[in-house]
Amino acid sequence: MCSLSIALMMLQFQKILVLNLPFRTDRRDAMTLAAATSNIQLEFVDGVTGDSIRQSAYPPPEENIKLPVGIRGSWRTHMNALQRVVEQNLTTALIFEDDVDWDVRVRANLQRFALASRFLTENKEILSSSPKYSLENRPNPETPETAFHILSENGITEKLPSMPLSSVYQKPHRYPQPHQNEPSSPYGDPTEWDVLWIGHCGAGFPRYSTTSRKTDVTTSNVLLTLHNDKTVPIGKYLKAHPFQGDTDPLASAYPSHTRIYHRGSGGVLCTVGYAVSQRGARRLLHQFGIKGWNGIFDSELGRWCAAEDEKTKVANGSKTAKTQAPILRRRPQKPRERVCLTSQPPIFAHHHPMDGESDIGGLGGGYATKYETKYLRYSVRMNLEKIVREDKELVDQWPDE
Ligand SMILES: *[C@@H]1O[C@H](CO)[C@@H](O)[C@H](O)[C@H]1NC(C)=O
Ligand SMILES: *[C@@H]1O[C@H](CO)[C@@H](O)[C@H](O)[C@H]1NC(C)=O
């Protein structure tokens, strides 16, 4: 009973870490209050500023030291959070930036996400060759112009192979029960996934995978759909920020009030909220703390999830593989695939306060001068005053018309 109530407070992650520059006490106040009123327990990770990082502490390449100070501070703060996850050997952790917001119905959203992520991380079938699944191909409205530019290769698919979450699970309103003797996470075996990117400001549809045939539908390219999700605003409000011209491709690809769940291989922007498994934390800390880092962290993570670096290696690597094979004299072991999952619209989003400033290096900061949160209808931050007054009439930012 006790562990169950703790797990509920944690939203079913072992820890929730919040990145916060200690001098932004205003943000820590707001974050603490929003979490407390949602019965969520947090742990703060002190943010660092870019100019406090010694030159010798940067991974290659050398020019990353010339990046703006905010970007460098943000990178290091994310690394410190990942380092904590690895050091404490946490099975799973949710990492928040301190301007994160959520809908008051966050637990229901996460329960449904868990059903989707369990299927998407653990199912290894070729779905298109099994009669069990009712797949429907929808046209993909993405174009090279509207898709994310952080990815170099243009792997935009023609079709979106989709199937309802309800066709996979009979009762999509509860957390799935972990199987016996497995590391327990309702989001799927944490040795099978790296990143659950559930707080963002836009995501692309899955791209073609290098590990399966283009014509096969697998969990790497399928989109699970949840129709009539009352937490999803109608299409015309699906925008990541006020200056965005067109709505997100989600709005034209699926009926109103549809939430989708899929691999994050088509680019994702903003790291306002993402979960890592121990496996994911180790991989990311190795990649960006040690091996190499050279850009704003969300783009770097987006490229990592899309395996951009692996794609270049595959393209140039055939020669090296051949010369090494006789020396090694064993079957080359395929590295385990990177698994990043996302939901559209996101479950966590940026809240832009009045001043619209962000000290954590451009991540969601700078462009908004209005007090708002995109994507979240019953936003906790927008309703915070009512919530602390125990007013039951909360404001829906985008009622149906
Ligand atoms: C980390 O956790 C895993 C899984 O619970 C366990 O098998 C392993 O021994 C732990 N490692 C350390 C160093 O505690
Ligand atoms: C792979 O090839 C591309 C294009 O020729 C080149 O830009 C890149 O540096 C190469 N990468 C490696 C690791 O050799």
PDB file of N, CA and C in Angstrom, residues 129-209:
ATOM      1  N   SER A 129       2.381  -8.180 -41.000  1.00  0.00           N
ATOM      2  CA  SER A 129       2.162  -9.545 -41.486  1.00  0.00           C
ATOM      3  C   SER A 129       1.338 -10.373 -40.500  1.00  0.00           C
ATOM      4  N   SER A 130       0.737  -9.716 -39.532  1.00  0.00           N
ATOM      5  CA  SER A 130      -0.125 -10.433 -38.587  1.00  0.00           C
ATOM      6  C   SER A 130      -1.574  -9.959 -38.739  1.00  0.00           C
ATOM      7  N   PRO A 131      -2.513 -10.910 -38.842  1.00  0.00           N
ATOM      8  CA  PRO A 131      -3.919 -10.520 -38.984  1.00  0.00           C
ATOM      9  C   PRO A 131      -4.505  -9.946 -37.694  1.00  0.00           C
ATOM     10  N   LYS A 132      -3.746 -10.038 -36.611  1.00  0.00           N
ATOM     11  CA  LYS A 132      -4.224  -9.544 -35.302  1.00  0.00           C
ATOM     12  C   LYS A 132      -4.450  -8.036 -35.291  1.00  0.00           C
ATOM     13  N   TYR A 133      -3.718  -7.322 -36.139  1.00  0.00           N
ATOM     14  CA  TYR A 133      -3.706  -5.868 -36.021  1.00  0.00           C
ATOM     15  C   TYR A 133      -4.489  -5.196 -37.140  1.00  0.00           C
ATOM     16  N   SER A 134      -5.299  -4.235 -36.762  1.00  0.00           N
ATOM     17  CA  SER A 134      -6.102  -3.522 -37.758  1.00  0.00           C
ATOM     18  C   SER A 134      -5.385  -2.238 -38.156  1.00  0.00           C
ATOM     19  N   LEU A 135      -4.512  -2.368 -39.125  1.00  0.00           N
ATOM     20  CA  LEU A 135      -3.711  -1.223 -39.552  1.00  0.00           C
ATOM     21  C   LEU A 135      -4.442  -0.401 -40.601  1.00  0.00           C
ATOM     22  N   GLU A 136      -4.256   0.893 -40.501  1.00  0.00           N
ATOM     23  CA  GLU A 136      -4.860   1.794 -41.478  1.00  0.00           C
ATOM     24  C   GLU A 136      -3.759   2.752 -41.926  1.00  0.00           C
ATOM     25  N   ASN A 137      -3.593   2.891 -43.249  1.00  0.00           N
ATOM     26  CA  ASN A 137      -2.583   3.822 -43.746  1.00  0.00           C
ATOM     27  C   ASN A 137      -3.206   5.183 -43.992  1.00  0.00           C
ATOM     28  N   ARG A 138      -2.678   6.196 -43.344  1.00  0.00           N
ATOM     29  CA  ARG A 138      -3.157   7.555 -43.580  1.00  0.00           C
ATOM     30  C   ARG A 138      -2.070   8.320 -44.324  1.00  0.00           C
ATOM     31  N   PRO A 139      -2.459   9.257 -45.197  1.00  0.00           N
ATOM     32  CA  PRO A 139      -1.415  10.032 -45.891  1.00  0.00           C
ATOM     33  C   PRO A 139      -0.613  10.875 -44.894  1.00  0.00           C
ATOM     34  N   ASN A 140       0.657  10.986 -45.115  1.00  0.00           N
ATOM     35  CA  ASN A 140       1.494  11.806 -44.242  1.00  0.00           C
ATOM     36  C   ASN A 140       1.536  13.239 -44.790  1.00  0.00           C
ATOM     37  N   PRO A 141       0.998  14.216 -44.047  1.00  0.00           N
ATOM     38  CA  PRO A 141       1.002  15.599 -44.543  1.00  0.00           C
ATOM     39  C   PRO A 141       2.340  16.306 -44.382  1.00  0.00           C
ATOM     40  N   GLU A 142       3.311  15.667 -43.790  1.00  0.00           N
ATOM     41  CA  GLU A 142       4.610  16.338 -43.602  1.00  0.00           C
ATOM     42  C   GLU A 142       5.282  16.580 -44.949  1.00  0.00           C
ATOM     43  N   THR A 143       5.974  17.675 -45.047  1.00  0.00           N
ATOM     44  CA  THR A 143       6.769  17.982 -46.231  1.00  0.00           C
ATOM     45  C   THR A 143       8.180  18.332 -45.739  1.00  0.00           C
ATOM     46  N   PRO A 144       9.151  18.329 -46.648  1.00  0.00           N
ATOM     47  CA  PRO A 144      10.499  18.711 -46.191  1.00  0.00           C
ATOM     48  C   PRO A 144      10.506  20.092 -45.520  1.00  0.00           C
ATOM     49  N   GLU A 145       9.553  20.953 -45.896  1.00  0.00           N
ATOM     50  CA  GLU A 145       9.506  22.292 -45.295  1.00  0.00           C
ATOM     51  C   GLU A 145       8.951  22.251 -43.872  1.00  0.00           C
ATOM     52  N   THR A 146       7.895  21.432 -43.668  1.00  0.00           N
ATOM     53  CA  THR A 146       7.268  21.430 -42.341  1.00  0.00           C
ATOM     54  C   THR A 146       7.954  20.456 -41.379  1.00  0.00           C
ATOM     55  N   ALA A 147       8.682  19.477 -41.918  1.00  0.00           N
ATOM     56  CA  ALA A 147       9.322  18.502 -41.024  1.00  0.00           C
ATOM     57  C   ALA A 147      10.530  19.156 -40.353  1.00  0.00           C
ATOM     58  N   PHE A 148      11.054  18.483 -39.366  1.00  0.00           N
ATOM     59  CA  PHE A 148      12.118  19.086 -38.574  1.00  0.00           C
ATOM     60  C   PHE A 148      13.450  19.140 -39.308  1.00  0.00           C
ATOM     61  N   HIS A 149      14.079  20.265 -39.199  1.00  0.00           N
ATOM     62  CA  HIS A 149      15.324  20.476 -39.935  1.00  0.00           C
ATOM     63  C   HIS A 149      16.549  19.985 -39.183  1.00  0.00           C
ATOM     64  N   ILE A 150      16.338  19.484 -37.975  1.00  0.00           N
ATOM     65  CA  ILE A 150      17.506  18.992 -37.223  1.00  0.00           C
ATOM     66  C   ILE A 150      18.022  17.695 -37.814  1.00  0.00           C
ATOM     67  N   LEU A 151      17.207  17.034 -38.657  1.00  0.00           N
ATOM     68  CA  LEU A 151      17.644  15.775 -39.253  1.00  0.00           C
ATOM     69  C   LEU A 151      18.117  16.026 -40.670  1.00  0.00           C
ATOM     70  N   SER A 152      19.282  15.459 -41.002  1.00  0.00           N
ATOM     71  CA  SER A 152      19.859  15.739 -42.308  1.00  0.00           C
ATOM     72  C   SER A 152      19.181  14.910 -43.391  1.00  0.00           C
ATOM     73  N   GLU A 153      18.984  13.628 -43.113  1.00  0.00           N
ATOM     74  CA  GLU A 153      18.447  12.762 -44.149  1.00  0.00           C
ATOM     75  C   GLU A 153      16.943  12.941 -44.258  1.00  0.00           C
ATOM     76  N   ASN A 154      16.463  12.985 -45.478  1.00  0.00           N
ATOM     77  CA  ASN A 154      15.038  13.164 -45.647  1.00  0.00           C
ATOM     78  C   ASN A 154      14.339  11.810 -45.713  1.00  0.00           C
ATOM     79  N   GLY A 155      13.955  11.300 -44.564  1.00  0.00           N
ATOM     80  CA  GLY A 155      13.322   9.981 -44.517  1.00  0.00           C
ATOM     81  C   GLY A 155      11.833  10.064 -44.262  1.00  0.00           C
ATOM     82  N   ILE A 156      11.211  11.161 -44.710  1.00  0.00           N
ATOM     83  CA  ILE A 156       9.774  11.337 -44.483  1.00  0.00           C
ATOM     84  C   ILE A 156       9.012  10.231 -45.206  1.00  0.00           C
ATOM     85  N   THR A 157       8.097   9.604 -44.506  1.00  0.00           N
ATOM     86  CA  THR A 157       7.348   8.492 -45.091  1.00  0.00           C
ATOM     87  C   THR A 157       6.148   9.031 -45.865  1.00  0.00           C
ATOM     88  N   GLU A 158       5.641   8.208 -46.796  1.00  0.00           N
ATOM     89  CA  GLU A 158       4.456   8.620 -47.532  1.00  0.00           C
ATOM     90  C   GLU A 158       3.190   8.406 -46.725  1.00  0.00           C
ATOM     91  N   LYS A 159       3.198   7.290 -45.981  1.00  0.00           N
ATOM     92  CA  LYS A 159       2.001   6.892 -45.244  1.00  0.00           C
ATOM     93  C   LYS A 159       2.293   6.834 -43.752  1.00  0.00           C
ATOM     94  N   LEU A 160       1.227   6.984 -42.992  1.00  0.00           N
ATOM     95  CA  LEU A 160       1.334   6.829 -41.555  1.00  0.00           C
ATOM     96  C   LEU A 160       0.578   5.557 -41.171  1.00  0.00           C
ATOM     97  N   PRO A 161       1.285   4.446 -40.985  1.00  0.00           N
ATOM     98  CA  PRO A 161       0.589   3.216 -40.587  1.00  0.00           C
ATOM     99  C   PRO A 161       0.084   3.344 -39.143  1.00  0.00           C
ATOM    100  N   SER A 162      -1.241   3.339 -38.999  1.00  0.00           N
ATOM    101  CA  SER A 162      -1.822   3.679 -37.696  1.00  0.00           C
ATOM    102  C   SER A 162      -2.732   2.564 -37.216  1.00  0.00           C
ATOM    103  N   MET A 163      -2.834   2.425 -35.914  1.00  0.00           N
ATOM    104  CA  MET A 163      -3.843   1.523 -35.364  1.00  0.00           C
ATOM    105  C   MET A 163      -4.233   1.979 -33.970  1.00  0.00           C
ATOM    106  N   PRO A 164      -5.517   1.749 -33.614  1.00  0.00           N
ATOM    107  CA  PRO A 164      -5.993   2.258 -32.330  1.00  0.00           C
ATOM    108  C   PRO A 164      -5.353   1.544 -31.138  1.00  0.00           C
ATOM    109  N   LEU A 165      -5.025   2.327 -30.132  1.00  0.00           N
ATOM    110  CA  LEU A 165      -4.513   1.772 -28.878  1.00  0.00           C
ATOM    111  C   LEU A 165      -5.522   0.769 -28.315  1.00  0.00           C
ATOM    112  N   SER A 166      -6.794   1.036 -28.531  1.00  0.00           N
ATOM    113  CA  SER A 166      -7.840   0.161 -27.976  1.00  0.00           C
ATOM    114  C   SER A 166      -7.860  -1.204 -28.664  1.00  0.00           C
ATOM    115  N   SER A 167      -7.227  -1.321 -29.834  1.00  0.00           N
ATOM    116  CA  SER A 167      -7.180  -2.637 -30.468  1.00  0.00           C
ATOM    117  C   SER A 167      -6.070  -3.498 -29.866  1.00  0.00           C
ATOM    118  N   VAL A 168      -5.203  -2.860 -29.096  1.00  0.00           N
ATOM    119  CA  VAL A 168      -4.103  -3.575 -28.466  1.00  0.00           C
ATOM    120  C   VAL A 168      -4.464  -3.957 -27.032  1.00  0.00           C
ATOM    121  N   TYR A 169      -5.205  -3.050 -26.376  1.00  0.00           N
ATOM    122  CA  TYR A 169      -5.586  -3.288 -24.979  1.00  0.00           C
ATOM    123  C   TYR A 169      -7.093  -3.148 -24.811  1.00  0.00           C
ATOM    124  N   GLN A 170      -7.660  -4.066 -24.089  1.00  0.00           N
ATOM    125  CA  GLN A 170      -9.100  -4.022 -23.880  1.00  0.00           C
ATOM    126  C   GLN A 170      -9.518  -2.905 -22.925  1.00  0.00           C
ATOM    127  N   LYS A 171      -8.725  -2.703 -21.893  1.00  0.00           N
ATOM    128  CA  LYS A 171      -9.116  -1.704 -20.879  1.00  0.00           C
ATOM    129  C   LYS A 171      -8.059  -0.611 -20.815  1.00  0.00           C
ATOM    130  N   PRO A 172      -8.135   0.346 -21.704  1.00  0.00           N
ATOM    131  CA  PRO A 172      -7.045   1.329 -21.742  1.00  0.00           C
ATOM    132  C   PRO A 172      -7.155   2.403 -20.654  1.00  0.00           C
ATOM    133  N   HIS A 173      -7.578   2.050 -19.475  1.00  0.00           N
ATOM    134  CA  HIS A 173      -7.713   3.078 -18.451  1.00  0.00           C
ATOM    135  C   HIS A 173      -6.929   2.777 -17.187  1.00  0.00           C
ATOM    136  N   ARG A 174      -6.044   1.794 -17.262  1.00  0.00           N
ATOM    137  CA  ARG A 174      -5.263   1.455 -16.081  1.00  0.00           C
ATOM    138  C   ARG A 174      -3.817   1.262 -16.498  1.00  0.00           C
ATOM    139  N   TYR A 175      -2.935   1.450 -15.540  1.00  0.00           N
ATOM    140  CA  TYR A 175      -1.548   1.123 -15.821  1.00  0.00           C
ATOM    141  C   TYR A 175      -1.444  -0.375 -16.076  1.00  0.00           C
ATOM    142  N   PRO A 176      -0.636  -0.785 -17.051  1.00  0.00           N
ATOM    143  CA  PRO A 176      -0.441  -2.219 -17.231  1.00  0.00           C
ATOM    144  C   PRO A 176       0.279  -2.800 -16.017  1.00  0.00           C
ATOM    145  N   GLN A 177      -0.007  -4.038 -15.709  1.00  0.00           N
ATOM    146  CA  GLN A 177       0.662  -4.701 -14.579  1.00  0.00           C
ATOM    147  C   GLN A 177       2.016  -5.233 -15.044  1.00  0.00           C
ATOM    148  N   PRO A 178       3.073  -4.967 -14.279  1.00  0.00           N
ATOM    149  CA  PRO A 178       4.362  -5.530 -14.689  1.00  0.00           C
ATOM    150  C   PRO A 178       4.339  -7.057 -14.611  1.00  0.00           C
ATOM    151  N   HIS A 179       5.046  -7.705 -15.525  1.00  0.00           N
ATOM    152  CA  HIS A 179       5.167  -9.155 -15.457  1.00  0.00           C
ATOM    153  C   HIS A 179       5.995  -9.504 -14.225  1.00  0.00           C
ATOM    154  N   GLN A 180       5.883 -10.747 -13.802  1.00  0.00           N
ATOM    155  CA  GLN A 180       6.630 -11.168 -12.615  1.00  0.00           C
ATOM    156  C   GLN A 180       8.129 -11.136 -12.878  1.00  0.00           C
ATOM    157  N   ASN A 181       8.898 -10.855 -11.837  1.00  0.00           N
ATOM    158  CA  ASN A 181      10.368 -10.886 -11.878  1.00  0.00           C
ATOM    159  C   ASN A 181      10.982 -10.005 -12.963  1.00  0.00           C
ATOM    160  N   GLU A 182      10.383  -8.910 -13.265  1.00  0.00           N
ATOM    161  CA  GLU A 182      11.031  -8.023 -14.224  1.00  0.00           C
ATOM    162  C   GLU A 182      11.201  -6.664 -13.556  1.00  0.00           C
ATOM    163  N   PRO A 183      12.215  -5.913 -14.005  1.00  0.00           N
ATOM    164  CA  PRO A 183      12.379  -4.586 -13.435  1.00  0.00           C
ATOM    165  C   PRO A 183      11.094  -3.810 -13.688  1.00  0.00           C
ATOM    166  N   SER A 184      10.482  -3.344 -12.635  1.00  0.00           N
ATOM    167  CA  SER A 184       9.118  -2.876 -12.831  1.00  0.00           C
ATOM    168  C   SER A 184       9.068  -1.434 -13.281  1.00  0.00           C
ATOM    169  N   SER A 185       8.526  -1.239 -14.435  1.00  0.00           N
ATOM    170  CA  SER A 185       8.096   0.076 -14.861  1.00  0.00           C
ATOM    171  C   SER A 185       6.851  -0.144 -15.687  1.00  0.00           C
ATOM    172  N   PRO A 186       5.782   0.569 -15.379  1.00  0.00           N
ATOM    173  CA  PRO A 186       4.568   0.382 -16.181  1.00  0.00           C
ATOM    174  C   PRO A 186       4.760   0.846 -17.619  1.00  0.00           C
ATOM    175  N   TYR A 187       5.829   1.595 -17.895  1.00  0.00           N
ATOM    176  CA  TYR A 187       6.065   2.110 -19.243  1.00  0.00           C
ATOM    177  C   TYR A 187       6.770   1.088 -20.139  1.00  0.00           C
ATOM    178  N   GLY A 188       6.892  -0.120 -19.661  1.00  0.00           N
ATOM    179  CA  GLY A 188       7.579  -1.155 -20.435  1.00  0.00           C
ATOM    180  C   GLY A 188       8.928  -1.438 -19.808  1.00  0.00           C
ATOM    181  N   ASP A 189       9.427  -2.640 -20.022  1.00  0.00           N
ATOM    182  CA  ASP A 189      10.706  -3.072 -19.467  1.00  0.00           C
ATOM    183  C   ASP A 189      11.785  -2.022 -19.724  1.00  0.00           C
ATOM    184  N   PRO A 190      12.327  -1.411 -18.654  1.00  0.00           N
ATOM    185  CA  PRO A 190      13.299  -0.317 -18.858  1.00  0.00           C
ATOM    186  C   PRO A 190      14.626  -0.760 -19.472  1.00  0.00           C
ATOM    187  N   THR A 191      14.809  -2.050 -19.687  1.00  0.00           N
ATOM    188  CA  THR A 191      15.993  -2.447 -20.458  1.00  0.00           C
ATOM    189  C   THR A 191      15.674  -2.490 -21.952  1.00  0.00           C
ATOM    190  N   GLU A 192      14.450  -2.112 -22.315  1.00  0.00           N
ATOM    191  CA  GLU A 192      14.022  -2.111 -23.716  1.00  0.00           C
ATOM    192  C   GLU A 192      13.798  -0.703 -24.287  1.00  0.00           C
ATOM    193  N   TRP A 193      13.959   0.319 -23.445  1.00  0.00           N
ATOM    194  CA  TRP A 193      13.793   1.676 -23.972  1.00  0.00           C
ATOM    195  C   TRP A 193      14.835   2.620 -23.370  1.00  0.00           C
ATOM    196  N   ASP A 194      15.042   3.742 -24.077  1.00  0.00           N
ATOM    197  CA  ASP A 194      16.021   4.733 -23.624  1.00  0.00           C
ATOM    198  C   ASP A 194      15.367   6.006 -23.114  1.00  0.00           C
ATOM    199  N   VAL A 195      14.510   6.595 -23.949  1.00  0.00           N
ATOM    200  CA  VAL A 195      13.955   7.914 -23.635  1.00  0.00           C
ATOM    201  C   VAL A 195      12.449   7.905 -23.892  1.00  0.00           C
ATOM    202  N   LEU A 196      11.679   8.413 -22.942  1.00  0.00           N
ATOM    203  CA  LEU A 196      10.253   8.672 -23.175  1.00  0.00           C
ATOM    204  C   LEU A 196      10.127  10.192 -23.261  1.00  0.00           C
ATOM    205  N   TRP A 197      10.015  10.677 -24.472  1.00  0.00           N
ATOM    206  CA  TRP A 197      10.068  12.134 -24.689  1.00  0.00           C
ATOM    207  C   TRP A 197       8.628  12.661 -24.698  1.00  0.00           C
ATOM    208  N   ILE A 198       8.112  12.855 -23.499  1.00  0.00           N
ATOM    209  CA  ILE A 198       6.687  13.177 -23.361  1.00  0.00           C
ATOM    210  C   ILE A 198       6.436  14.650 -23.068  1.00  0.00           C
ATOM    211  N   GLY A 199       7.509  15.436 -22.917  1.00  0.00           N
ATOM    212  CA  GLY A 199       7.371  16.880 -22.773  1.00  0.00           C
ATOM    213  C   GLY A 199       8.182  17.537 -23.863  1.00  0.00           C
ATOM    214  N   HIS A 200       7.519  18.176 -24.837  1.00  0.00           N
ATOM    215  CA  HIS A 200       8.262  18.739 -25.966  1.00  0.00           C
ATOM    216  C   HIS A 200       7.493  19.906 -26.569  1.00  0.00           C
ATOM    217  N   CYS A 201       8.049  20.510 -27.626  1.00  0.00           N
ATOM    218  CA  CYS A 201       7.325  21.559 -28.333  1.00  0.00           C
ATOM    219  C   CYS A 201       7.283  21.188 -29.811  1.00  0.00           C
ATOM    220  N   GLY A 202       6.861  19.991 -30.083  1.00  0.00           N
ATOM    221  CA  GLY A 202       6.707  19.537 -31.457  1.00  0.00           C
ATOM    222  C   GLY A 202       7.506  18.271 -31.730  1.00  0.00           C
ATOM    223  N   ALA A 203       6.886  17.359 -32.482  1.00  0.00           N
ATOM    224  CA  ALA A 203       7.548  16.108 -32.838  1.00  0.00           C
ATOM    225  C   ALA A 203       7.186  15.751 -34.268  1.00  0.00           C
ATOM    226  N   GLY A 204       8.139  15.138 -34.972  1.00  0.00           N
ATOM    227  CA  GLY A 204       7.871  14.662 -36.330  1.00  0.00           C
ATOM    228  C   GLY A 204       7.372  13.228 -36.284  1.00  0.00           C
ATOM    229  N   PHE A 205       6.687  12.815 -37.340  1.00  0.00           N
ATOM    230  CA  PHE A 205       6.241  11.429 -37.429  1.00  0.00           C
ATOM    231  C   PHE A 205       7.470  10.530 -37.626  1.00  0.00           C
ATOM    232  N   PRO A 206       7.347   9.232 -37.295  1.00  0.00           N
ATOM    233  CA  PRO A 206       8.525   8.358 -37.418  1.00  0.00           C
ATOM    234  C   PRO A 206       9.080   8.341 -38.840  1.00  0.00           C
ATOM    235  N   ARG A 207      10.387   8.263 -38.934  1.00  0.00           N
ATOM    236  CA  ARG A 207      11.056   8.152 -40.232  1.00  0.00           C
ATOM    237  C   ARG A 207      11.300   6.684 -40.540  1.00  0.00           C
ATOM    238  N   TYR A 208      11.723   6.419 -41.766  1.00  0.00           N
ATOM    239  CA  TYR A 208      12.094   5.051 -42.121  1.00  0.00           C
ATOM    240  C   TYR A 208      13.223   4.600 -41.207  1.00  0.00           C
ATOM    241  N   SER A 209      13.139   3.376 -40.791  1.00  0.00           N
ATOM    242  CA  SER A 209      14.138   2.821 -39.894  1.00  0.00           C
ATOM    243  C   SER A 209      15.209   2.098 -40.712  1.00  0.00           C
TER     244      SER A 209
END
